[in-house]
Tab-separated table of C-alpha atoms in Angstrom:
chain	number	residue	atom	x	y	z
A	1	UNK	CA	39.264	-89.053	-35.122
A	2	UNK	CA	41.182	-89.241	-38.523
A	3	UNK	CA	40.570	-86.158	-40.542
A	4	UNK	CA	42.009	-86.095	-43.581
A	5	UNK	CA	43.929	-82.066	-44.795
A	6	UNK	CA	41.263	-81.300	-46.494
A	7	UNK	CA	38.070	-82.166	-43.668
A	8	UNK	CA	40.581	-80.191	-41.316
A	9	UNK	CA	40.748	-76.780	-43.569
A	10	UNK	CA	36.895	-77.322	-43.905
A	11	UNK	CA	36.973	-77.099	-40.491
A	12	UNK	CA	38.429	-74.261	-39.992
A	13	UNK	CA	37.505	-72.084	-42.376
A	14	UNK	CA	34.165	-72.783	-41.602
A	15	UNK	CA	35.692	-71.460	-37.717
A	16	UNK	CA	36.985	-68.281	-39.301
A	17	UNK	CA	33.852	-66.887	-40.793
A	18	UNK	CA	31.111	-68.414	-38.796
A	19	UNK	CA	30.745	-65.030	-37.064
A	20	UNK	CA	27.959	-64.142	-39.740
A	21	UNK	CA	25.742	-67.415	-38.839
A	22	UNK	CA	25.334	-70.685	-40.733
A	23	UNK	CA	28.642	-70.532	-43.216
A	24	UNK	CA	26.803	-70.787	-47.186
A	25	UNK	CA	28.019	-72.852	-49.411
A	26	UNK	CA	28.858	-70.631	-51.535
A	27	UNK	CA	31.225	-68.968	-48.920
A	28	UNK	CA	33.569	-71.429	-48.351
A	29	UNK	CA	33.578	-72.566	-52.312
A	30	UNK	CA	34.865	-68.940	-52.476
A	31	UNK	CA	36.770	-69.052	-50.245
A	32	UNK	CA	39.071	-73.105	-50.417
A	33	UNK	CA	38.692	-72.493	-53.977
A	34	UNK	CA	36.804	-75.329	-54.597
A	35	UNK	CA	33.027	-75.775	-56.983
A	36	UNK	CA	29.926	-75.434	-54.883
A	37	UNK	CA	29.990	-78.871	-55.860
A	38	UNK	CA	32.693	-80.418	-54.188
A	39	UNK	CA	31.668	-78.464	-50.505
A	40	UNK	CA	27.592	-80.287	-50.266
A	41	UNK	CA	29.659	-83.638	-50.615
A	42	UNK	CA	32.623	-82.954	-48.117
A	43	UNK	CA	28.882	-80.994	-45.713
A	44	UNK	CA	27.427	-84.031	-46.234
A	45	UNK	CA	30.053	-85.856	-44.994
A	46	UNK	CA	31.125	-83.401	-42.055
A	47	UNK	CA	27.122	-84.434	-41.052
A	48	UNK	CA	28.037	-88.289	-41.316
A	49	UNK	CA	31.075	-87.957	-38.486
A	50	UNK	CA	29.274	-85.201	-36.302
A	51	UNK	CA	31.442	-82.326	-37.086
A	52	UNK	CA	28.815	-79.910	-38.558
A	53	UNK	CA	24.958	-79.699	-38.784
A	54	UNK	CA	24.397	-79.503	-42.763
A	55	UNK	CA	21.254	-77.393	-44.077
A	56	UNK	CA	21.277	-78.295	-47.767
A	57	UNK	CA	20.848	-74.955	-50.081
A	58	UNK	CA	21.558	-73.339	-46.694
A	59	UNK	CA	24.902	-74.081	-45.597
A	60	UNK	CA	26.847	-75.616	-42.417
A	61	UNK	CA	27.139	-74.380	-38.978
A	62	UNK	CA	29.965	-76.587	-36.657
A	63	UNK	CA	28.967	-79.128	-33.365
A	64	UNK	CA	30.476	-78.774	-30.501
A	65	UNK	CA	32.746	-81.623	-31.332
A	66	UNK	CA	33.669	-79.931	-34.536
A	67	UNK	CA	33.895	-76.413	-33.110
A	68	UNK	CA	36.871	-78.192	-30.933
A	69	UNK	CA	38.211	-79.722	-33.726
A	70	UNK	CA	38.620	-76.577	-36.072
A	71	UNK	CA	39.507	-75.087	-32.337
A	72	UNK	CA	42.624	-77.597	-32.714
A	73	UNK	CA	43.614	-77.021	-36.115
A	74	UNK	CA	43.805	-73.344	-35.991
A	75	UNK	CA	45.787	-73.073	-32.841
A	76	UNK	CA	48.272	-75.490	-34.289
A	77	UNK	CA	48.539	-72.933	-37.285
A	78	UNK	CA	48.455	-69.603	-35.515
A	79	UNK	CA	51.068	-71.415	-33.196
A	80	UNK	CA	53.386	-72.524	-36.190
A	81	UNK	CA	52.936	-68.368	-37.269
A	82	UNK	CA	54.017	-67.094	-34.786
A	83	UNK	CA	57.573	-68.887	-34.376
A	84	UNK	CA	57.657	-68.840	-38.196
A	85	UNK	CA	57.523	-64.940	-37.637
A	86	UNK	CA	58.612	-64.595	-34.418
A	87	UNK	CA	61.109	-66.513	-34.652
A	88	UNK	CA	62.274	-66.910	-38.084
A	89	UNK	CA	61.499	-63.887	-38.981
A	90	UNK	CA	59.664	-64.253	-41.595
A	91	UNK	CA	57.209	-62.071	-43.467
A	92	UNK	CA	53.716	-62.584	-42.561
A	93	UNK	CA	52.144	-63.543	-45.362
A	94	UNK	CA	55.100	-66.246	-45.648
A	95	UNK	CA	53.906	-67.472	-42.794
A	96	UNK	CA	50.699	-68.490	-42.967
A	97	UNK	CA	51.260	-70.553	-46.206
A	98	UNK	CA	54.017	-72.294	-44.276
A	99	UNK	CA	52.134	-72.739	-41.424
A	100	UNK	CA	48.855	-73.851	-43.565
A	101	UNK	CA	51.116	-75.908	-44.865
A	102	UNK	CA	53.072	-77.423	-41.301
A	103	UNK	CA	49.733	-77.839	-39.231
A	104	UNK	CA	48.193	-80.776	-40.843
A	105	UNK	CA	51.866	-82.870	-39.607
A	106	UNK	CA	51.831	-80.990	-35.815
A	107	UNK	CA	51.884	-83.351	-32.852
A	108	UNK	CA	50.583	-82.654	-29.745
A	109	UNK	CA	53.715	-82.712	-27.952
A	110	UNK	CA	54.792	-80.243	-30.166
A	111	UNK	CA	52.344	-78.135	-30.021
A	112	UNK	CA	53.006	-78.226	-26.882
A	113	UNK	CA	57.000	-76.996	-27.075
A	114	UNK	CA	56.118	-74.565	-29.443
A	115	UNK	CA	53.689	-72.540	-26.851
A	116	UNK	CA	56.115	-73.336	-24.284
A	117	UNK	CA	58.710	-71.861	-26.353
A	118	UNK	CA	57.140	-68.568	-27.466
A	119	UNK	CA	55.440	-67.844	-23.529
A	120	UNK	CA	51.966	-68.970	-24.287
A	121	UNK	CA	50.675	-66.480	-27.111
A	122	UNK	CA	46.958	-64.702	-26.755
A	123	UNK	CA	47.435	-63.420	-30.473
A	124	UNK	CA	48.745	-64.657	-34.386
A	125	UNK	CA	50.632	-62.075	-36.155
A	126	UNK	CA	48.289	-60.741	-37.431
A	127	UNK	CA	46.662	-60.039	-34.108
A	128	UNK	CA	44.175	-62.539	-33.841
A	129	UNK	CA	43.589	-64.791	-31.077
A	130	UNK	CA	44.229	-68.104	-30.549
A	131	UNK	CA	41.954	-70.245	-29.651
């Protein structure tokens, strides 16, 4: 399934803040720095694709497929963070920002090579478990 950068960012953000149950549109709007109407439009699109269950005026939750894709995006992000911080010596904030940009372009083969090189890390530099 081909996803845009924006779609990947939405899935990752829903995954990161989902512990509170259904993720509210206002939370996504604040976190992604976009207007609530844009969030609603994207949630409808992701719902049509079967990646989220959208509840109008409430928010959304990931489907199993959406969760799997979100975990893929998050794993790439965290592996890149580990590489930038641990191997290249970048500070945590810079590592996070650079990983945010590059995760969308990382091929699975490169992800696998990074994971092997880093000896399969279990946590990112922030201490969060890598899915």
